[in-house]
Short mmCIF file of C-alpha atoms in Angstrom, two decimals:
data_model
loop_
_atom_site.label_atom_id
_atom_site.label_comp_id
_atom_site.label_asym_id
_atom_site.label_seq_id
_atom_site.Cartn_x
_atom_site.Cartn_y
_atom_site.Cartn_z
CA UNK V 216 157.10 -66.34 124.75
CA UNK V 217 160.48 -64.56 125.49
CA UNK V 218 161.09 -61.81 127.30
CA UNK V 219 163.42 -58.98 127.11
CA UNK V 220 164.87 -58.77 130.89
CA UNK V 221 167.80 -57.43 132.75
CA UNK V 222 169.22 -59.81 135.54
CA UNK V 223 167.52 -59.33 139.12
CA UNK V 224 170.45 -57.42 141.29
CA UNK V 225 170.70 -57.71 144.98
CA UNK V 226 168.94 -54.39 145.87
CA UNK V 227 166.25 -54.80 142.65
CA UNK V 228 163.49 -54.83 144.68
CA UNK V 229 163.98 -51.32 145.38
CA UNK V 230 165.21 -49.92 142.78
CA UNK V 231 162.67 -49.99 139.76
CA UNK V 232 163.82 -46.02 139.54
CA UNK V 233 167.60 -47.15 138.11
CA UNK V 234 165.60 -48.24 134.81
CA UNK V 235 165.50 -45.86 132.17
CA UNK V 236 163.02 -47.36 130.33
CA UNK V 237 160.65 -46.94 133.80
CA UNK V 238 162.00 -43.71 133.95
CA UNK V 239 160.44 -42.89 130.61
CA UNK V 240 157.76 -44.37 131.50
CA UNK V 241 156.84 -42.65 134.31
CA UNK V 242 157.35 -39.22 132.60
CA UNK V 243 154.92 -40.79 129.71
CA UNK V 244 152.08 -41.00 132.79
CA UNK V 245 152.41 -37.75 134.49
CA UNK V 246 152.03 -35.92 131.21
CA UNK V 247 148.87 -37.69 129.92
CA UNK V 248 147.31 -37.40 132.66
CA UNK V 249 148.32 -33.93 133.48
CA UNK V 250 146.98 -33.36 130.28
CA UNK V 251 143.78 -34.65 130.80
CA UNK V 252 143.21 -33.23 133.98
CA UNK V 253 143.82 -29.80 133.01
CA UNK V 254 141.12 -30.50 130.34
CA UNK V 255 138.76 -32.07 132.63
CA UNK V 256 138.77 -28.78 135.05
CA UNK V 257 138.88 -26.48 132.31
CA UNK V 258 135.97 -28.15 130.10
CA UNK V 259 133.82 -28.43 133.53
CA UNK V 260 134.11 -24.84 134.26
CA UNK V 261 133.16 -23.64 131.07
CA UNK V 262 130.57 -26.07 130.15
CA UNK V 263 129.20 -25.04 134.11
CA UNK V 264 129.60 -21.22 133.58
CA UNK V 265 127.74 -21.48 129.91
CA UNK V 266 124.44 -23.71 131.27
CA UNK V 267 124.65 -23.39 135.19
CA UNK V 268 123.32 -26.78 135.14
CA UNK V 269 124.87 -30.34 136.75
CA UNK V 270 123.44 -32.48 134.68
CA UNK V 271 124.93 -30.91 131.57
CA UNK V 272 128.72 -31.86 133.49
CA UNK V 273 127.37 -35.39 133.46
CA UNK V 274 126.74 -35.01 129.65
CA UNK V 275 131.03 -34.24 129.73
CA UNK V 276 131.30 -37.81 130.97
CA UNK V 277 128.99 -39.39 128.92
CA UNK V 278 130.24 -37.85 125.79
CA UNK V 279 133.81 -39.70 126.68
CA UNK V 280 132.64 -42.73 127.68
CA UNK V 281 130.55 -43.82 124.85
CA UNK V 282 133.42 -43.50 122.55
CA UNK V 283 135.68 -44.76 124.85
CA UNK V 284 133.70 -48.17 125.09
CA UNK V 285 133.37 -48.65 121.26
CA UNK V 286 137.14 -48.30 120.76
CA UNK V 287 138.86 -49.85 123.47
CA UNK V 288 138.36 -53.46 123.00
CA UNK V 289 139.76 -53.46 119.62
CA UNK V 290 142.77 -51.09 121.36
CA UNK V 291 143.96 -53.65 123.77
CA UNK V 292 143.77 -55.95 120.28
CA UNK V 293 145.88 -53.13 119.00
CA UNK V 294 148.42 -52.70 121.68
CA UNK V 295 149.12 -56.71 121.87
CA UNK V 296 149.81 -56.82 118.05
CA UNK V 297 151.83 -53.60 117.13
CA UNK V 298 154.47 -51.94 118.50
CA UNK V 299 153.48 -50.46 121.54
CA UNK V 300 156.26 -47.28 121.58
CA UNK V 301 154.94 -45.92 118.36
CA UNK V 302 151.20 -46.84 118.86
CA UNK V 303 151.20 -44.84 122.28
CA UNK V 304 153.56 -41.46 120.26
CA UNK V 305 150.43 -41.23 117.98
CA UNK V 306 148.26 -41.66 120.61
CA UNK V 307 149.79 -38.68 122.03
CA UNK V 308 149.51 -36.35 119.29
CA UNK V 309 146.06 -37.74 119.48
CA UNK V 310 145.42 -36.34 122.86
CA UNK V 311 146.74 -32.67 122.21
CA UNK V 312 144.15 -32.10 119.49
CA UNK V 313 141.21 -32.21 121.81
CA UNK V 314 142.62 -29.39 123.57
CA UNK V 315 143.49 -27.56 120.50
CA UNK V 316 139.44 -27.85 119.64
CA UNK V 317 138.76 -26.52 123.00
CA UNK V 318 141.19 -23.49 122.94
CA UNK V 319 139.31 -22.79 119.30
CA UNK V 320 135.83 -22.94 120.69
CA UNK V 321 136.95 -20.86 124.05
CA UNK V 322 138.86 -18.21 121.78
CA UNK V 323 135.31 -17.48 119.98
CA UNK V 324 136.26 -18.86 116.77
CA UNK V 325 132.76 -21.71 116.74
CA UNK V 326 129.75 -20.33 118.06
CA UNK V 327 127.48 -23.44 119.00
CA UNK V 328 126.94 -23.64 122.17
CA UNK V 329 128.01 -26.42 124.37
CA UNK V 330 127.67 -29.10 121.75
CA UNK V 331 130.90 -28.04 119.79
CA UNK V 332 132.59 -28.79 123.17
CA UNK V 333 131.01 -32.44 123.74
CA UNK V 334 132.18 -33.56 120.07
CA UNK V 335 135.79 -32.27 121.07
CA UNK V 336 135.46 -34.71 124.52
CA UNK V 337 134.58 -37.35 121.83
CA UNK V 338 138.47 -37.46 120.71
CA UNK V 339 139.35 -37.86 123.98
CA UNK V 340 137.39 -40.69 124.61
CA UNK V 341 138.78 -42.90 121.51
CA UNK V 342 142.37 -41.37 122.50
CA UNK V 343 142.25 -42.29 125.95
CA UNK V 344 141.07 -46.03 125.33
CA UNK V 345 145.03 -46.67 124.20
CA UNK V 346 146.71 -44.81 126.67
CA UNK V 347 146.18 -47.02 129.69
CA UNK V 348 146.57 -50.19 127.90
CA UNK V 349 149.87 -48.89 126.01
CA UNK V 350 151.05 -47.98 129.80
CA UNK V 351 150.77 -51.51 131.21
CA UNK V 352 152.19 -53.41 128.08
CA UNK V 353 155.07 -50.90 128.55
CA UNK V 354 155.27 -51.53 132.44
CA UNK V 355 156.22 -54.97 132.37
CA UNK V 356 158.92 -54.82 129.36
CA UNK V 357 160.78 -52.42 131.89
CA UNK V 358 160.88 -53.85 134.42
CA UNK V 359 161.57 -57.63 135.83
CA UNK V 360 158.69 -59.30 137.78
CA UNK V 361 160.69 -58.68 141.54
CA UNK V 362 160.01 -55.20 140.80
CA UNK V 363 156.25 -55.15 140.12
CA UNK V 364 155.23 -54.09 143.41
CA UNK V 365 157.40 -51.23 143.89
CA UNK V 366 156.78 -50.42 140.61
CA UNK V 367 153.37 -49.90 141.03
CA UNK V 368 153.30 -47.92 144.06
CA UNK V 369 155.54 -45.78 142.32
CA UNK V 370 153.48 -45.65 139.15
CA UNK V 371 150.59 -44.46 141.50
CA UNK V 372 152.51 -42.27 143.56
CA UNK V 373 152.96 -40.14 139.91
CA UNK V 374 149.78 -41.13 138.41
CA UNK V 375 147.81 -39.18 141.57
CA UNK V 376 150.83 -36.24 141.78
CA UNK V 377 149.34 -35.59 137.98
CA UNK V 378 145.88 -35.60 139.50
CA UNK V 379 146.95 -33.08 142.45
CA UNK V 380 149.23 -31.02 139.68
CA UNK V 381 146.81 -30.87 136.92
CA UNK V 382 143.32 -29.98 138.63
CA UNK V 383 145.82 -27.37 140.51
CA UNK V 384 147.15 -25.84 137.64
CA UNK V 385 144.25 -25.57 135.27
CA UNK V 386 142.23 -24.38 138.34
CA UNK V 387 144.67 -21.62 138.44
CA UNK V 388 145.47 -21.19 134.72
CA UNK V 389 141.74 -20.51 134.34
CA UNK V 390 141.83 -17.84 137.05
CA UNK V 391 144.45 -16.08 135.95
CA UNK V 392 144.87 -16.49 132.31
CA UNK V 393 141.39 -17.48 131.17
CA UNK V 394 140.11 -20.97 129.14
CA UNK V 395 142.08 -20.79 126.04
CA UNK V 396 145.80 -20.25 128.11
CA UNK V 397 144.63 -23.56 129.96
CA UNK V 398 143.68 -25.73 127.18
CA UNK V 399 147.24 -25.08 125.66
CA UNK V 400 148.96 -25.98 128.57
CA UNK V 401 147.06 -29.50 128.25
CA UNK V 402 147.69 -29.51 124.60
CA UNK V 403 151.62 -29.22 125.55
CA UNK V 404 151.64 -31.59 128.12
CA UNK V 405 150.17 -34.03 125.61
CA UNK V 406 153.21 -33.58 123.27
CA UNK V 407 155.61 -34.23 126.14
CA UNK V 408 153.71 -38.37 126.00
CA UNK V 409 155.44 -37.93 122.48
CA UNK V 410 158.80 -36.44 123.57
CA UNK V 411 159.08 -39.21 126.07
CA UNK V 412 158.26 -42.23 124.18
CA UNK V 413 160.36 -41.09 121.64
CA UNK V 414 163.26 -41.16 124.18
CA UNK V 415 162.34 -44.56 125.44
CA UNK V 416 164.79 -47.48 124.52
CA UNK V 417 162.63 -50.97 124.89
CA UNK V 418 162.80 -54.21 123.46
CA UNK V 419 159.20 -54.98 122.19
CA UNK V 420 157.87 -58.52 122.00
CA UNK V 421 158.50 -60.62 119.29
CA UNK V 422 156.12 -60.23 116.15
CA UNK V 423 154.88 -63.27 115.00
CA UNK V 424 153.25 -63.54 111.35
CA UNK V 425 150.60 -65.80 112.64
CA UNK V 426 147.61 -63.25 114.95
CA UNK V 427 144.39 -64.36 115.74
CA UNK V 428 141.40 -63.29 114.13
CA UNK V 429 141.12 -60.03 116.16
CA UNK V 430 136.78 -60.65 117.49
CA UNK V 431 138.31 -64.05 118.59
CA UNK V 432 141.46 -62.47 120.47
CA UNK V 433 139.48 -60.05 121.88
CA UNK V 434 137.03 -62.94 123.30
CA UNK V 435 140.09 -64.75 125.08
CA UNK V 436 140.80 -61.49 126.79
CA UNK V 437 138.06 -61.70 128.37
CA UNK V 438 137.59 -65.38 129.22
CA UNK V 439 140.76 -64.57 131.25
CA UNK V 440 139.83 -61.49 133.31
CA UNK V 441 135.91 -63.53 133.57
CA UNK V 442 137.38 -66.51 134.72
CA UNK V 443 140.17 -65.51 136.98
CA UNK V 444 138.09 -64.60 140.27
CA UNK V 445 140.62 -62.48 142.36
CA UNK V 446 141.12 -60.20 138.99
CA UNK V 447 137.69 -59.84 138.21
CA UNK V 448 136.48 -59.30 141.48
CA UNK V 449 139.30 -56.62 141.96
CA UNK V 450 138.18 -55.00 138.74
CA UNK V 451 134.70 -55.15 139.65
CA UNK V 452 135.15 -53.84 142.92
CA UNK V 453 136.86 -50.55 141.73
CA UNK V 454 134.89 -50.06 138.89
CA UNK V 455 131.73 -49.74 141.43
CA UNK V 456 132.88 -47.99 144.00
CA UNK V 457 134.41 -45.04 141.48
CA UNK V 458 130.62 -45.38 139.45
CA UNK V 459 128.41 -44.35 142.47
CA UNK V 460 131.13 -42.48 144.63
CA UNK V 461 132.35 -40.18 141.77
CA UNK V 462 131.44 -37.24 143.70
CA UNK V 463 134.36 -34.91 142.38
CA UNK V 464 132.55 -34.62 139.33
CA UNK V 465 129.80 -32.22 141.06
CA UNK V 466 132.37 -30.53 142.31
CA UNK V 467 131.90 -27.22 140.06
CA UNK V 468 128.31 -27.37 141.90
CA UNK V 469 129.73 -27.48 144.98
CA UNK V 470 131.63 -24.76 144.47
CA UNK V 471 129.07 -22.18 143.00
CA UNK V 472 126.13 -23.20 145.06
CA UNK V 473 127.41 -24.74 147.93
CA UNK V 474 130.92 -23.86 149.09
CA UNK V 475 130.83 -20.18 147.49
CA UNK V 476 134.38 -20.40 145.60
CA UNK V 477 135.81 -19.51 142.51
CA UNK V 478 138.35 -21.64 139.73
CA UNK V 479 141.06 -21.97 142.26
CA UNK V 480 138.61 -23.55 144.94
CA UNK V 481 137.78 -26.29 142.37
CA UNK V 482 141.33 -26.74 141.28
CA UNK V 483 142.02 -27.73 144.86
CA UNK V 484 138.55 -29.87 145.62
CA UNK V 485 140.02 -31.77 142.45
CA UNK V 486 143.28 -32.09 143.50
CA UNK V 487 142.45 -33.26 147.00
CA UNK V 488 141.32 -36.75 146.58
CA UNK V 489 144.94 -37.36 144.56
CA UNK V 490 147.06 -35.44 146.96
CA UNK V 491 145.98 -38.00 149.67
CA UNK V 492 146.59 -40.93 146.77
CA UNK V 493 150.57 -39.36 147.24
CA UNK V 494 150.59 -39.77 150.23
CA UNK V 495 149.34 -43.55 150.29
CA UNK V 496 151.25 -43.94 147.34
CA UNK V 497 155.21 -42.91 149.10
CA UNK V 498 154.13 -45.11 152.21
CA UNK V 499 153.43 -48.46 150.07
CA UNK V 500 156.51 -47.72 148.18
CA UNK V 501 158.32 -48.06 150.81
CA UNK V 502 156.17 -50.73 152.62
CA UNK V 503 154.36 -52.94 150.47
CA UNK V 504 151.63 -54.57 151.05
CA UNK V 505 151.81 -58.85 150.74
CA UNK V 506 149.63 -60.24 153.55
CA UNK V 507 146.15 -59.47 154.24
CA UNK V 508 146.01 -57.39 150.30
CA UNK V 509 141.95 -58.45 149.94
CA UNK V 510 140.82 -57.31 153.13
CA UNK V 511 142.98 -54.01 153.30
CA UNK V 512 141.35 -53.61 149.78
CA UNK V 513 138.22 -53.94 151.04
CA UNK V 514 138.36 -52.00 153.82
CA UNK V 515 139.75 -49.22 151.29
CA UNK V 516 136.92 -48.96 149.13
CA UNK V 517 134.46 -49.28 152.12
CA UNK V 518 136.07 -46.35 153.75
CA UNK V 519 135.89 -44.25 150.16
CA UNK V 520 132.20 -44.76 150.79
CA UNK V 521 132.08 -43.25 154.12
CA UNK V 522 134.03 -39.96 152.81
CA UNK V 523 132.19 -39.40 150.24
CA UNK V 524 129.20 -39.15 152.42
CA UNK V 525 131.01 -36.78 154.81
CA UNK V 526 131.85 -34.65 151.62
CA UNK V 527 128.27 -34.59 150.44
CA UNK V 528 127.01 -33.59 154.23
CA UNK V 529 130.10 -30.58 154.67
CA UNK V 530 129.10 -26.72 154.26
CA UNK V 531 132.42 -25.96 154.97
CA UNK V 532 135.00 -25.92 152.18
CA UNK V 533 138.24 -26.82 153.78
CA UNK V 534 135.91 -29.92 155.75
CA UNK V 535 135.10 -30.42 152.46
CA UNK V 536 138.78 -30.93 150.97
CA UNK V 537 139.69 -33.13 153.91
CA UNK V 538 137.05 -35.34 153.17
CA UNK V 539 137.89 -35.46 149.12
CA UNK V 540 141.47 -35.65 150.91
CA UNK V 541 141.11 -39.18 152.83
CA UNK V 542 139.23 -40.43 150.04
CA UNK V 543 142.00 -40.26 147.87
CA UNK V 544 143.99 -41.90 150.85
CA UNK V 545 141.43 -45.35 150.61
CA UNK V 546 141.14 -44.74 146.89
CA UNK V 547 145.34 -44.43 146.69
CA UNK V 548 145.36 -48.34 148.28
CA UNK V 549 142.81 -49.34 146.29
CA UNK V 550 144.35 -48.16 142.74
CA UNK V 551 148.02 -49.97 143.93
CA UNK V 552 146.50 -52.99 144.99
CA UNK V 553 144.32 -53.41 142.00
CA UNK V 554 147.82 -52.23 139.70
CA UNK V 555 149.73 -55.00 141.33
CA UNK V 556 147.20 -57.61 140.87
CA UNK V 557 146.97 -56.84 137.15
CA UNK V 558 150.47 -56.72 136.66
CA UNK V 559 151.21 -60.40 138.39
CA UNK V 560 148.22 -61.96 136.99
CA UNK V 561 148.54 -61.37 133.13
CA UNK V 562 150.38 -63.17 130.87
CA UNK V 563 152.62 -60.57 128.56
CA UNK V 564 150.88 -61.21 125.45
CA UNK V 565 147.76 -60.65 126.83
CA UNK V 566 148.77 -57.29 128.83
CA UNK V 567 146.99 -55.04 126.21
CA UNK V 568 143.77 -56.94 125.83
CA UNK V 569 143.63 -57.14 129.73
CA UNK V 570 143.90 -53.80 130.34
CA UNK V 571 141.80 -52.55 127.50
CA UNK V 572 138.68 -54.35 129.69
CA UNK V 573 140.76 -53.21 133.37
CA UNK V 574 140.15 -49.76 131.18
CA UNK V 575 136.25 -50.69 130.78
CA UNK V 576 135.77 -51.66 133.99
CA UNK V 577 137.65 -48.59 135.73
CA UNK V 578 138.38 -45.70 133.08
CA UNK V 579 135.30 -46.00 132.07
CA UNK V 580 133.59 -46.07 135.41
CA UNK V 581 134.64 -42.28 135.91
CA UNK V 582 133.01 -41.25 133.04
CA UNK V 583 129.79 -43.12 133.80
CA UNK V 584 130.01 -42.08 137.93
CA UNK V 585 129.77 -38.47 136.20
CA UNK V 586 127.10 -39.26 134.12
CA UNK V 587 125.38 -40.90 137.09
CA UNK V 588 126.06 -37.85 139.65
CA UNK V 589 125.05 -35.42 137.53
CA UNK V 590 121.64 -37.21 136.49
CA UNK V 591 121.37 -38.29 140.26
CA UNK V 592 121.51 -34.63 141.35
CA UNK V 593 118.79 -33.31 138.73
CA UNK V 594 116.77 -36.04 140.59
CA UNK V 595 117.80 -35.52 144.40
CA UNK V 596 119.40 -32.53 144.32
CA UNK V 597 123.39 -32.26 144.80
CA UNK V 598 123.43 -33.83 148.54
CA UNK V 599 121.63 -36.61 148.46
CA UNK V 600 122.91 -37.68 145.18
CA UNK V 601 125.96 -37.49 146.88
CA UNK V 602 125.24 -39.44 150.15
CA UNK V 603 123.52 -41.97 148.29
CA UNK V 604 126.39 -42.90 146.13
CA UNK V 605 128.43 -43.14 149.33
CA UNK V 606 126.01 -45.28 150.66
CA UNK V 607 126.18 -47.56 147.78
CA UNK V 608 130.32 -47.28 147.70
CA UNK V 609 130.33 -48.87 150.82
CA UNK V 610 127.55 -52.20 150.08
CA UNK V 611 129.59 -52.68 146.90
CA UNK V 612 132.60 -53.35 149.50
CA UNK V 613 130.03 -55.62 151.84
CA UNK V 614 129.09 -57.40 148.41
CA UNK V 615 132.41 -58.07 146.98
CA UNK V 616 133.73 -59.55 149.86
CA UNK V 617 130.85 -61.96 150.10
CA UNK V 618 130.70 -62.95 146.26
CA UNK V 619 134.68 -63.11 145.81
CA UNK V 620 136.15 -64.98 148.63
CA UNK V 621 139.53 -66.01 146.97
CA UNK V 622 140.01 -62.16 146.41
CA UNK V 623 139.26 -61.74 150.13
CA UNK V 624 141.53 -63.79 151.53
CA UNK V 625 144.35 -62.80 148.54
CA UNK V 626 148.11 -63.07 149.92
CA UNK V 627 149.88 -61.09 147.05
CA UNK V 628 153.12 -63.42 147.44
CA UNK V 629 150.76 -65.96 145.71
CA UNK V 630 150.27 -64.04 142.59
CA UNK V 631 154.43 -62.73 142.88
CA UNK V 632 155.57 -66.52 142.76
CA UNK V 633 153.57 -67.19 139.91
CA UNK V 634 150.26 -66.15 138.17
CA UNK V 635 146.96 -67.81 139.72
CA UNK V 636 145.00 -70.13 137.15
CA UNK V 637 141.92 -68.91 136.27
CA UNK V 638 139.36 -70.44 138.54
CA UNK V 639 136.45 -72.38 136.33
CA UNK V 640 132.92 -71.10 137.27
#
């Protein structure tokens, strides 16, 4: 298939920034998933102050997820067969609805409860399932394959400044503005994904009259990821590690029962783990990683595990935060390494198929480490639940690295020269 690329220049490798179309790109990121971060904060403190109950925040995550699954395999089918510009714009004015709902429901204009709330999280889910995908697609018609690396990091380094900004801001927006000021702010960061895929300039792939029938396209998808061992054991890795470490979700808990703090306490628990992601994120732009990528991954998400259990053990809030704080440091090198390997390993016209499942695997996984923490707690009670999913974090890692040797001993210059066949199993 052709591709739409501008000539490698001396200094390319470091300069993925001098694209515009990256540029637009990037600004496309921060303001979903400011977006949705100001939502996820908001929703959690009001669903939390109506019930008092953890397992009804695990409900949140469950009420996105289910949707979420249903619709993204047939979005990656989407994304590889449409243009992917206009499909993410109306997934955009997709995502500012939900907060629109929300604002409705906090303003006192439905009266039912907590349920009204969950059916608004249910746009969010089907929304979200294109976002990611639309993202990657994008990614690589930006920028040439020399530049995926540094691309990444930097696509990380703003992907987790939107998860410091966003928890931050509603946190705050809810403190000093109340529930409905805060879901609008989400609602406007949504329209700026419009704004600035309306500005992009990208050549899309080239249609063809001839598709696949779309159950069958969706199948090779994933034969690919399935039977390409260093992706799927990268996938599988993350996707367990965030499912029974996703502590942050308790954090409202934490932070009336535990910690003793209001809004802007949570707004900062949440924005920990991504403010340490930064920080990860500017080092591996600058020095990225090519030897040794499966055991520094490994070691990553085996180290997530071990702060998670220090942040389920802490009384102490700001011990607390510098836990959530190095998590997001291991989970920061975890969520490049894992970019990088999806972006070198896919073939273009499979990009949105590939990352609908990469969303399955990890999106998802948030969702369903809520559900988990939250049903976990009811159980245990909020500190064990806690340990224990640090526990398990960390014999995922042990696991992984015994079931997927190829992605242990992964050299990332392998994938750079060329993709890696799928191995046959």
């Amino acid at each position: 298939m052709n591709r739409e690329r501008a000539p490698a220049s001396p200094d390319s490798r470091a300069a993925p920034l001098r694209s515009p179309g990256f540029r637009a790109l990037l600004v496309y990121r921060i303001c979903s998933i400011l977006s949705y971060q100001i939502v996820a904060v908001t929703v959690g403190w009001h669903v939390y102050e109506l019930t008092r109950d953890p397992w009804m925040l695990g409900l949140i995550g469950l009420a996105e997820v289910l949707p979420y699954f249903c619709v993204a395999p047939f979005a990656g089918y989407l994304v590889d067969h449409l243009p992917r510009r206009r499909l993410g714009m109306a997934a955009g004015l997709g995502l500012s609805l939900t907060p629109l709902l929300l604002a409705a429901i906090a303003s006192g204009l439905f009266d039912g409860g907590v349920w009204p709330i969950y059916a608004a999280i249910v746009l969010t889910g089907m929304v979200r399932a294109f976002l990611g995908p639309i993202y990657n697609a994008l990614f690589a018609r930006v920028l040439p394959r020399e530049q995926f690396v540094r691309g990444a990091s930097l696509g990380s380094i703003v992907f987790q400044s939107a998860l410091v900004l966003g928890p931050a801001l509603g946190g705050a927006l809810v403190a000093a503005a109340g529930k409905p000021a805060a879901y609008l702010a989400a609602a406007a960061c949504a329209l700026g994904v419009v704004a600035a895929l309306a500005w992009m300039r990208v050549e899309e792939p080239p249609r063809t009259d001839a598709r696949a029938p779309i159950f069958a396209s969706i199948a090779e998808g994933a034969r690919f990821v399935f039977g390409h061992q260093i992706l799927l054991g990268a996938l599988a890795l993350d996707m367990f590690a965030v499912l029974f470490g996703g502590a942050i979700s308790l954090a409202p808990a934490f932070i009336h029962d535990i910690l003793h703090y209001g809004p802007e306490g949570l707004g900062i628990l949440r924005g920990a783990p991504a403010l340490g992601a930064v920080a990860v994120g500017v080092w591996l732009a600058r020095h990225p990683v090519q030897r040794n990528a499966g055991r520094i991954l490994l070691l990553a998400v085996a180290g997530f595990g071990l702060c998670i259990i220090g942040f389920g053990l802490s009384k102490l809030f700001w011990l607390s935060a510098c836990f959530l704080l190095l998590s997001g440091m291991c989970d920061g090198v975890s969520v490049v390494m894992r970019s990088t390997i999806l972006q070198l390993a896919t073939p273009d016209e499979m990009r949105g198929r590939v990352s609908s499942i990469n969303g399955l695997f990890v999106g998802s996984s948030n969702e369903l480490g809520a559900f988990y923490a939250g049903s976990m707690a009811r159980l245990l009670g909020l500190v064990p639940a806690v340990v224990l999913g640090g526990c398990v974090t960390i014999s995922v890692a042990l696991a992984t690295a015994w079931r997927a040797p190829r992605l242990r001993r992964l050299d990332l210059r392998e994938l750079q020269e060329a993709p890696i066949a799928p191995a046959r199993r």
